[in-house]
Coordinates of C-alpha atoms and ligand atoms in Angstrom, one line a residue:
M27 CA 95.1 30.0 43.5
A28 CA 97.9 27.7 43.6
T29 CA 101.6 29.2 42.9
T30 CA 103.6 26.7 44.4
L31 CA 106.1 26.1 42.1
A32 CA 109.2 28.1 41.6
P33 CA 109.8 30.3 38.0
P34 CA 111.0 27.9 35.8
Q35 CA 113.7 28.4 33.7
L36 CA 113.2 30.3 30.8
D37 CA 114.8 29.3 27.4
K38 CA 118.0 32.0 26.7
N39 CA 116.6 33.3 23.5
V40 CA 113.5 34.5 25.5
T41 CA 115.8 36.1 28.3
D42 CA 117.7 37.9 25.7
F43 CA 114.7 39.2 23.6
L44 CA 112.9 40.6 26.6
S45 CA 116.6 42.5 27.6
K46 CA 116.3 44.8 24.8
P47 CA 113.9 47.4 23.8
R48 CA 112.4 46.0 20.6
K49 CA 112.3 47.7 17.4
M50 CA 109.7 47.5 14.4
L51 CA 110.7 46.1 10.9
L52 CA 109.9 48.7 8.4
G53 CA 111.4 47.9 4.7
G54 CA 113.5 44.8 6.0
K55 CA 115.1 47.0 8.8
W56 CA 114.9 47.1 12.5
V57 CA 114.3 50.7 13.5
E58 CA 112.9 52.9 16.1
A59 CA 110.0 54.7 15.7
A60 CA 110.2 58.1 14.3
S61 CA 109.1 59.8 17.1
G62 CA 111.5 58.1 19.2
K63 CA 108.9 56.9 21.7
T64 CA 108.1 53.5 23.4
F65 CA 105.6 51.8 25.1
E66 CA 105.6 49.0 27.9
T67 CA 104.0 45.6 27.8
Y68 CA 103.2 43.9 30.7
N69 CA 103.2 40.5 32.1
P70 CA 99.8 39.7 32.9
A71 CA 100.5 36.9 36.0
T72 CA 102.0 39.7 37.7
G73 CA 101.5 43.1 36.5
E74 CA 105.4 43.9 35.8
V75 CA 106.9 45.1 32.9
L76 CA 107.8 42.7 30.9
A77 CA 109.3 44.5 27.7
R78 CA 109.4 47.9 26.0
V79 CA 108.4 48.5 22.1
A80 CA 108.8 50.8 19.7
A81 CA 105.6 52.7 19.7
G82 CA 104.3 53.0 15.8
D83 CA 102.5 56.2 14.6
R84 CA 101.1 57.5 11.6
E85 CA 104.6 58.2 10.4
D86 CA 105.7 55.0 10.5
I87 CA 102.4 53.3 9.4
D88 CA 103.5 55.7 6.3
R89 CA 106.9 54.9 5.6
A90 CA 106.0 51.3 6.0
V91 CA 103.1 51.6 3.6
K92 CA 105.7 52.8 1.3
A93 CA 108.0 50.4 1.8
A94 CA 105.4 47.6 0.8
R95 CA 104.2 49.4 -2.0
R96 CA 107.7 49.3 -3.5
A97 CA 108.4 45.5 -2.5
F98 CA 104.8 45.2 -4.4
E99 CA 105.7 46.6 -7.5
E100 CA 109.4 46.6 -7.7
G101 CA 112.3 43.9 -6.8
P102 CA 112.6 40.3 -6.2
W103 CA 109.0 39.8 -4.9
P104 CA 106.4 40.7 -8.0
E105 CA 108.6 38.5 -10.1
M106 CA 109.0 35.5 -7.5
L107 CA 107.6 32.1 -8.7
P108 CA 104.7 30.7 -7.2
A109 CA 106.8 27.7 -6.0
E110 CA 109.6 30.1 -4.4
R111 CA 107.0 31.9 -2.5
S112 CA 105.8 28.3 -1.3
R113 CA 109.1 27.5 -0.3
L114 CA 109.9 30.5 1.9
L115 CA 106.5 29.9 3.7
Y116 CA 107.7 26.5 4.5
K117 CA 111.1 27.8 5.5
L118 CA 109.3 30.3 7.7
A119 CA 107.2 27.4 9.3
D120 CA 110.5 25.1 9.7
L121 CA 112.1 28.0 11.8
I122 CA 109.2 28.7 14.2
D123 CA 109.5 24.8 14.6
Q124 CA 112.8 25.2 15.9
H125 CA 112.0 28.0 17.9
R126 CA 108.8 26.4 19.4
E127 CA 109.9 26.6 22.9
E128 CA 111.0 30.1 23.0
F129 CA 107.5 31.1 20.7
A130 CA 105.4 29.2 23.8
E131 CA 107.4 31.1 26.5
L132 CA 107.0 34.3 24.8
E133 CA 103.9 33.9 23.9
T134 CA 102.7 33.2 27.8
L135 CA 104.6 35.7 29.3
D136 CA 103.2 38.5 27.0
N137 CA 99.4 37.2 27.1
G138 CA 99.3 35.3 30.2
K139 CA 97.5 32.1 28.7
P140 CA 98.8 28.7 30.7
V141 CA 102.5 27.9 28.7
F142 CA 100.9 24.1 28.4
F143 CA 98.3 25.7 25.6
S144 CA 101.0 27.9 24.4
R145 CA 103.2 24.8 23.6
I146 CA 100.5 22.5 22.1
V147 CA 97.8 24.9 20.5
D148 CA 99.4 28.4 19.6
V149 CA 102.5 27.5 18.7
P150 CA 101.7 24.4 16.4
T151 CA 98.6 26.2 14.9
A152 CA 100.8 28.6 13.9
I153 CA 103.3 26.2 12.1
E154 CA 100.6 24.8 10.6
T155 CA 98.9 27.4 9.3
F156 CA 102.5 28.6 7.4
R157 CA 102.5 25.1 5.9
Y158 CA 99.0 24.7 4.8
F159 CA 99.2 28.1 2.9
S160 CA 102.9 27.5 1.6
G161 CA 100.8 24.4 -0.6
W162 CA 98.3 27.0 -1.8
A163 CA 101.0 29.4 -2.7
T164 CA 101.0 27.2 -6.2
K165 CA 97.6 26.3 -6.5
I166 CA 95.9 29.9 -6.9
E167 CA 93.9 29.5 -10.1
G168 CA 91.5 31.2 -12.5
N169 CA 89.2 29.5 -14.9
T170 CA 88.7 29.5 -18.5
V171 CA 85.1 31.3 -19.5
P172 CA 82.8 30.4 -22.5
I173 CA 81.7 33.5 -24.2
S174 CA 78.5 33.8 -25.9
M175 CA 78.6 37.3 -27.9
P176 CA 78.1 36.5 -31.5
G177 CA 80.1 37.5 -34.6
A178 CA 83.3 36.5 -33.6
K179 CA 85.4 33.8 -31.6
Y180 CA 86.8 34.6 -28.0
F181 CA 89.1 33.3 -25.8
A182 CA 88.2 34.1 -22.0
Y183 CA 90.0 33.6 -18.6
T184 CA 90.0 34.6 -15.3
L185 CA 93.4 35.4 -13.4
R186 CA 93.5 35.4 -9.3
E187 CA 96.0 38.5 -8.9
P188 CA 97.2 39.5 -5.6
V189 CA 95.0 42.5 -4.0
G190 CA 98.3 44.5 -3.3
V191 CA 99.0 46.3 0.0
V192 CA 97.3 44.8 2.8
G193 CA 97.0 46.2 6.0
Q194 CA 96.5 43.6 9.0
I195 CA 95.1 45.0 12.4
I196 CA 95.3 41.8 15.1
P197 CA 94.2 41.3 18.8
W198 CA 95.6 40.2 22.0
N199 CA 93.8 36.9 22.6
F200 CA 96.1 34.6 20.4
P201 CA 99.0 36.5 19.2
L202 CA 100.9 34.3 17.0
I203 CA 98.1 32.4 15.8
M204 CA 96.5 35.7 14.7
A205 CA 99.4 36.6 13.2
S206 CA 99.9 33.6 11.0
W207 CA 96.2 33.5 9.9
K208 CA 96.8 36.9 8.5
L209 CA 100.4 37.0 7.0
A210 CA 100.5 33.2 5.7
P211 CA 97.3 33.9 3.2
A212 CA 98.3 37.1 2.0
L213 CA 102.0 36.2 1.3
A214 CA 100.6 33.0 -0.1
A215 CA 98.6 35.1 -2.6
G216 CA 101.7 37.4 -3.4
C217 CA 100.5 40.4 -1.3
T218 CA 102.8 42.6 0.8
V219 CA 101.9 43.4 4.3
V220 CA 101.9 45.8 7.3
L221 CA 100.9 44.0 10.3
K222 CA 100.0 45.7 13.5
P223 CA 100.1 43.8 16.2
A224 CA 97.8 44.6 19.6
E225 CA 99.6 46.9 21.9
Q226 CA 98.9 44.2 24.9
T227 CA 101.0 41.6 23.0
P228 CA 103.3 42.4 20.3
L229 CA 106.3 40.3 21.2
T230 CA 105.7 36.9 19.5
A231 CA 104.8 39.0 15.9
L232 CA 108.0 40.9 16.4
R233 CA 110.5 37.7 17.1
L234 CA 108.3 36.4 14.3
G235 CA 109.5 39.4 11.7
E236 CA 113.3 38.1 12.9
L237 CA 112.3 35.0 11.4
V238 CA 110.8 36.1 8.2
M239 CA 113.6 37.8 7.8
E240 CA 115.8 34.9 8.2
A241 CA 113.5 32.9 6.0
G242 CA 114.8 35.3 2.9
F243 CA 111.5 37.1 2.5
P244 CA 112.6 40.2 0.3
D245 CA 112.8 43.7 1.9
G246 CA 109.3 45.4 2.5
V247 CA 107.5 42.5 2.0
V248 CA 106.3 41.9 5.6
N249 CA 106.5 45.2 7.9
I250 CA 105.6 44.6 11.7
I251 CA 104.4 48.3 13.0
P252 CA 103.8 47.7 16.7
G253 CA 101.9 50.8 18.3
F254 CA 98.4 51.6 19.7
G255 CA 95.2 51.2 18.1
E256 CA 93.5 54.8 18.1
T257 CA 97.2 55.7 16.5
A258 CA 98.9 53.0 14.4
G259 CA 96.0 51.4 13.6
A260 CA 93.8 54.0 12.9
A261 CA 96.7 55.5 10.4
L262 CA 96.5 52.2 8.9
A263 CA 92.8 51.6 8.6
A264 CA 92.8 55.0 6.9
H265 CA 96.0 55.2 4.9
P266 CA 94.8 56.0 1.2
D267 CA 97.7 53.4 -0.5
V268 CA 96.7 50.4 1.5
D269 CA 94.2 48.2 -0.8
K270 CA 92.9 45.9 1.4
I271 CA 92.7 46.0 5.5
A272 CA 92.2 42.8 7.3
F273 CA 91.1 43.0 11.0
T274 CA 90.4 40.8 13.8
G275 CA 89.0 42.2 16.9
S276 CA 85.9 43.6 18.7
T277 CA 82.6 44.5 16.9
E278 CA 83.0 48.2 18.0
V279 CA 86.3 48.5 16.5
G280 CA 85.5 46.7 13.4
K281 CA 83.0 49.7 12.5
L282 CA 85.5 52.2 13.2
I283 CA 87.7 50.4 10.5
V284 CA 84.7 50.1 8.2
D285 CA 84.2 54.1 8.8
A286 CA 88.2 54.6 8.1
A287 CA 88.3 52.2 5.2
R288 CA 85.7 54.7 3.3
G289 CA 88.3 57.1 2.0
N290 CA 89.9 55.4 -0.7
L291 CA 87.1 52.3 -0.4
K292 CA 89.8 49.4 0.3
K293 CA 88.6 46.3 0.7
V294 CA 88.0 45.1 4.1
S295 CA 87.3 42.1 6.0
L296 CA 86.4 41.6 9.6
E297 CA 86.4 38.8 12.2
L298 CA 84.9 40.3 15.2
G299 CA 83.1 39.7 18.4
G300 CA 80.9 36.6 19.3
K301 CA 78.3 35.3 22.2
S302 CA 78.0 31.8 21.0
P303 CA 75.2 29.5 22.3
N304 CA 76.2 26.4 23.1
I305 CA 73.7 23.7 23.2
V306 CA 73.0 20.6 25.3
F307 CA 70.3 18.4 24.3
P308 CA 69.0 15.7 26.8
D309 CA 70.5 12.8 25.0
A310 CA 73.8 14.2 24.9
D311 CA 76.6 12.0 26.1
L312 CA 77.2 14.5 29.2
D313 CA 80.6 12.7 30.2
A314 CA 81.7 14.6 26.9
A315 CA 79.2 17.6 27.1
I316 CA 80.0 18.7 30.6
P317 CA 83.8 18.8 30.1
G318 CA 83.3 20.2 26.6
S319 CA 81.0 22.9 27.8
A320 CA 83.6 23.9 30.7
A321 CA 86.4 23.8 27.7
A322 CA 84.2 25.9 25.4
I323 CA 83.9 28.8 28.2
F324 CA 87.0 28.5 29.9
F325 CA 89.9 28.0 27.4
N326 CA 92.0 30.9 27.3
Q327 CA 90.5 32.1 30.1
G328 CA 87.1 32.8 28.1
Q329 CA 89.2 35.2 25.6
C330 CA 88.1 33.6 22.7
C331 CA 85.7 35.4 20.3
T332 CA 84.3 31.7 20.0
A333 CA 83.7 31.3 23.7
G334 CA 80.6 29.1 24.4
S335 CA 79.6 31.9 26.7
R336 CA 75.9 30.9 26.6
L337 CA 75.1 27.5 27.6
F338 CA 71.7 26.3 26.9
V339 CA 71.1 23.3 28.7
H340 CA 67.5 21.3 28.6
K341 CA 65.7 21.9 31.4
S342 CA 65.7 18.1 32.2
I343 CA 69.1 18.2 33.0
F344 CA 69.9 21.6 33.9
D345 CA 71.1 21.2 37.5
K346 CA 73.4 18.7 36.4
V347 CA 75.1 19.9 33.7
V348 CA 75.4 23.3 35.5
D349 CA 76.7 21.1 38.6
G350 CA 79.1 19.7 36.4
V351 CA 80.6 22.9 34.7
A352 CA 80.7 24.3 38.2
Q353 CA 82.6 21.3 39.7
A354 CA 84.6 21.1 36.4
T355 CA 86.1 25.0 38.0
K356 CA 87.4 23.5 41.1
T357 CA 89.9 21.1 39.6
F358 CA 91.2 24.0 37.9
H359 CA 95.1 24.8 38.3
I360 CA 95.0 28.6 38.4
G361 CA 98.2 30.4 38.1
P362 CA 101.2 32.2 36.2
G363 CA 100.7 30.7 32.7
I364 CA 104.5 29.9 33.1
D365 CA 103.8 27.4 35.6
P366 CA 103.8 24.1 33.4
T367 CA 100.6 22.7 35.4
T368 CA 98.6 25.6 35.5
N369 CA 95.4 25.3 33.1
L370 CA 93.8 28.9 33.8
G371 CA 95.9 32.1 33.7
P372 CA 95.2 36.0 34.1
L373 CA 93.2 38.0 31.8
V374 CA 95.6 39.8 28.8
S375 CA 95.5 43.0 31.2
K376 CA 94.0 45.2 34.3
E377 CA 92.2 46.8 31.9
Q378 CA 90.2 43.4 30.3
Q379 CA 90.2 42.1 34.1
D380 CA 88.0 45.5 35.2
R381 CA 85.8 45.3 32.1
V382 CA 85.1 41.6 33.3
C383 CA 84.6 42.5 36.8
G384 CA 82.2 44.8 35.5
Y385 CA 80.3 42.4 33.7
L386 CA 80.1 40.6 36.9
E387 CA 78.9 43.2 38.9
S388 CA 76.0 44.3 36.6
G389 CA 74.9 40.3 36.1
A390 CA 74.9 40.5 40.2
R391 CA 72.7 43.7 40.1
E392 CA 70.5 42.4 37.6
G393 CA 69.8 39.4 39.4
A394 CA 71.9 36.6 38.3
K395 CA 73.5 34.3 40.6
A396 CA 77.0 32.9 40.5
V397 CA 76.8 28.8 41.0
V398 CA 80.9 29.3 41.3
G399 CA 83.1 31.9 40.7
G400 CA 81.8 35.7 40.5
H401 CA 84.8 37.9 41.8
K402 CA 88.2 38.9 40.6
I403 CA 91.3 37.3 42.7
A404 CA 93.6 39.6 44.8
G405 CA 96.9 39.6 44.3
G406 CA 99.6 41.1 41.9
G407 CA 98.2 39.6 38.6
Y408 CA 95.3 39.9 36.3
F409 CA 93.1 36.7 37.6
V410 CA 89.6 36.6 37.8
E411 CA 87.4 33.4 38.8
P412 CA 85.9 31.0 36.5
T413 CA 82.2 31.9 37.1
V414 CA 78.8 30.3 35.8
L415 CA 75.6 32.2 36.3
V416 CA 72.1 31.0 36.5
D417 CA 69.1 33.0 36.7
V418 CA 69.7 34.9 34.0
K419 CA 66.9 36.7 31.9
P420 CA 67.5 37.3 27.8
Q421 CA 67.7 41.0 28.3
M422 CA 70.5 40.9 30.7
K423 CA 74.0 42.7 29.4
V424 CA 75.7 39.5 30.8
V425 CA 73.4 37.6 28.6
R426 CA 73.6 40.1 25.7
E427 CA 77.0 41.4 25.5
E428 CA 80.2 39.5 24.6
I429 CA 82.6 39.5 28.0
F430 CA 85.7 37.8 26.7
G431 CA 86.3 36.3 30.1
P432 CA 85.8 33.2 32.1
V433 CA 82.3 33.7 32.3
V434 CA 79.3 31.6 31.2
T435 CA 75.4 32.3 31.5
A436 CA 73.3 29.1 31.8
I437 CA 69.7 28.9 30.6
P438 CA 67.4 26.2 30.4
F439 CA 64.9 25.5 27.3
S440 CA 62.3 23.1 26.5
T441 CA 62.1 22.4 23.1
P442 CA 64.6 21.9 19.7
E443 CA 62.7 25.1 18.1
E444 CA 62.8 27.5 21.4
V445 CA 66.5 26.9 21.7
A446 CA 67.1 27.8 18.5
T447 CA 65.3 30.7 18.9
F448 CA 67.3 31.7 22.0
A449 CA 70.5 31.0 20.4
N450 CA 69.8 33.3 17.8
D451 CA 68.4 36.0 19.4
S452 CA 72.0 38.0 19.3
I453 CA 73.2 40.7 17.1
Y454 CA 76.4 38.4 16.6
G455 CA 77.1 35.0 14.7
L456 CA 80.1 33.6 14.7
A457 CA 80.2 30.0 16.4
A458 CA 77.7 27.5 18.0
A459 CA 77.8 23.9 19.4
V460 CA 75.3 21.4 19.9
W461 CA 75.8 18.2 21.5
T462 CA 73.0 15.4 21.5
R463 CA 73.6 12.0 20.2
D464 CA 70.3 11.8 17.7
I465 CA 71.9 12.9 14.1
S466 CA 69.0 14.0 12.9
K467 CA 68.5 16.7 15.7
A468 CA 72.3 17.7 15.4
H469 CA 72.0 18.4 11.9
R470 CA 68.5 20.4 11.8
T471 CA 69.8 22.4 14.8
A472 CA 73.1 23.4 13.0
A473 CA 70.9 24.2 9.8
K474 CA 68.8 26.7 12.1
L475 CA 71.7 28.2 13.9
R476 CA 72.8 31.9 12.2
A477 CA 76.8 31.4 12.8
G478 CA 79.6 30.6 10.7
T479 CA 80.8 27.8 12.7
V480 CA 78.4 25.0 14.5
W481 CA 80.5 22.2 15.9
I482 CA 78.8 19.0 16.8
N483 CA 79.7 17.2 20.1
C484 CA 82.7 18.8 20.0
Y485 CA 84.1 22.7 20.4
N486 CA 86.8 25.1 19.2
V487 CA 87.9 22.6 16.8
F488 CA 89.5 24.9 14.1
D489 CA 91.9 23.6 11.0
S490 CA 93.7 25.5 8.2
A491 CA 91.4 23.7 5.8
L492 CA 88.4 25.2 7.4
P493 CA 86.7 28.6 6.5
F494 CA 85.9 30.5 9.7
G495 CA 84.3 33.7 10.3
G496 CA 81.2 35.5 11.2
Y497 CA 77.3 35.8 10.6
K498 CA 75.9 39.1 11.4
Q499 CA 78.1 41.5 13.6
S500 CA 80.6 39.0 13.4
G501 CA 82.2 39.8 10.3
W502 CA 82.9 40.1 7.0
G503 CA 84.4 37.2 4.8
R504 CA 86.4 34.0 6.0
E505 CA 89.8 33.2 7.8
S506 CA 91.7 30.0 6.7
G507 CA 90.7 27.7 3.8
H508 CA 90.5 28.5 0.1
A509 CA 87.9 31.0 1.6
V510 CA 90.2 33.5 2.5
L511 CA 92.4 33.3 -0.5
E512 CA 89.6 35.2 -2.0
L513 CA 90.1 38.2 0.2
Y514 CA 93.6 38.5 -0.7
T515 CA 93.1 38.0 -4.5
E516 CA 91.5 40.1 -7.1
V517 CA 89.7 38.6 -10.0
K518 CA 90.9 39.6 -13.6
S519 CA 88.9 38.9 -16.6
V520 CA 90.9 38.9 -19.9
C521 CA 88.9 38.2 -23.2
A522 CA 90.6 38.2 -26.3
Q523 CA 89.0 37.6 -30.2
I524 CA 91.1 34.9 -31.9
Ligands
LIG629 P1 90.0 44.6 22.4 O1 88.7 45.5 22.7 O2 90.0 43.0 23.0 O3 91.2 44.9 23.0 P2 90.0 45.6 20.0 O4 89.2 45.8 19.0 O5 90.0 47.0 20.7 O6 90.2 44.5 21.1 O7 91.6 45.7 19.4 C1 91.6 44.9 18.2 C2 93.2 45.3 17.6 O8 92.2 46.8 16.7 C3 94.0 45.8 18.2 O9 95.6 45.8 17.2 C4 94.1 47.5 18.7 O10 95.6 48.2 18.8 C5 93.3 47.8 17.0 N1 92.7 49.2 17.1 C6 91.8 49.4 18.7 N2 91.2 50.8 18.1 C7 91.6 50.8 17.0 C8 91.2 52.1 15.8 N3 90.3 52.7 16.2 N4 92.0 51.7 14.4 C9 92.3 50.9 14.5 N5 92.6 49.7 15.1 C10 92.2 49.8 16.3

């Protein structure tokens, strides 16, 4: 691991932000937790305490839901013209834009990810998400509907109305992007929100909350309650006055959310885990497929729900591709994310490092061989070596379960039919990729894959306009695009005899 550079000077706003305990945003005010409790968030590159944050719990969630309900039913928000909501969202995007560097550094310090990527992926994606959904606020339309009931004339139409008070629970892998993917469509649709960031990475969501207020959103429209999943998260998912819960995280917790939502049958959308197949055919452009396959797994230290964690390579090029991906790991600059030359940082937490290492041990026990990597990296931070495993069998845990770390299993195949069967042999169905120069084979394979997104000759390409979500146990509903607005609106049919 190379840690040669002196720590760079941090943006002054970042040092100021970290110097004070952070409160929660509730009803337009920054307040401490009702219990007075706080928790610590850590810098994953060093294991040192980064900041102290109010620990929201049931009572805070209840107060936040009441504030969101009030803001949904009274005051300026329900009266606001769609064009005004649009302007607020655009203003919020501009404010993030003005604080780009600050957000990039804060995200890196809290999550561990290379600041190189925070600058070119996380922050710009958040900005573009708010801009994209700003446009939708004025374009949420219903239909007119012909009625065939005899005996009278009718005029019928549909309205798309906001679903109401929305609870949103987000994970730690892309904290700012996840906050923007959740907030932007909900606000465009006219909902009010209680957002719970992940306990590992609450900071950028809290800074975003300050800009939400600066942009001029009315009090209570956006409430941000940091806290733990089992307390604040569970209380939000179960709250009887929350109309909809939107969750991104593990499939295991997704099932708890479904159970918790049962009481008042709140609407549920879930973006969950994955074990995405990345398929390299023998006619692929290997100059693109090899670095593309390395990026597919190692981007964000493998902590992506879409990570290309099952690499299927045609047997005629298996050794070449596996060797290429292994060699790519040797070019990585592994180190603290805040070093601008780092392109592989630490994992988010000690817990995650232990979890990933547990999978590495299980793989070794079951007979998998590490072509490269295979261990954690000693030192203060939560680093794990980028790892390529071969000699894996379909029933091994490293092949079946989501590792959420920089670990790929490489598996040879013979025919397009065989690899489609292998690829679909998973409880997950979030994403997949195909590398080939044969356009027919690419689309035929895309049609066979049971996945919400299929990339052809590329990987991890996202767009605010492109629906994203999972088949099978990878989730319910879609993020982004027109599709997500359906999750934040109810359809009302109005029928008049004329
Ligand atoms: P990971 O395992 O990757 O940490 P989780 O699914 O546990 O992902 O966490 C994603 C989000 O879900 C976090 O905000 C976390 O606090 C929250 N969470 C965890 N457990 C629960 C729960 N029982 N109810 C509601 N939210 C939860």
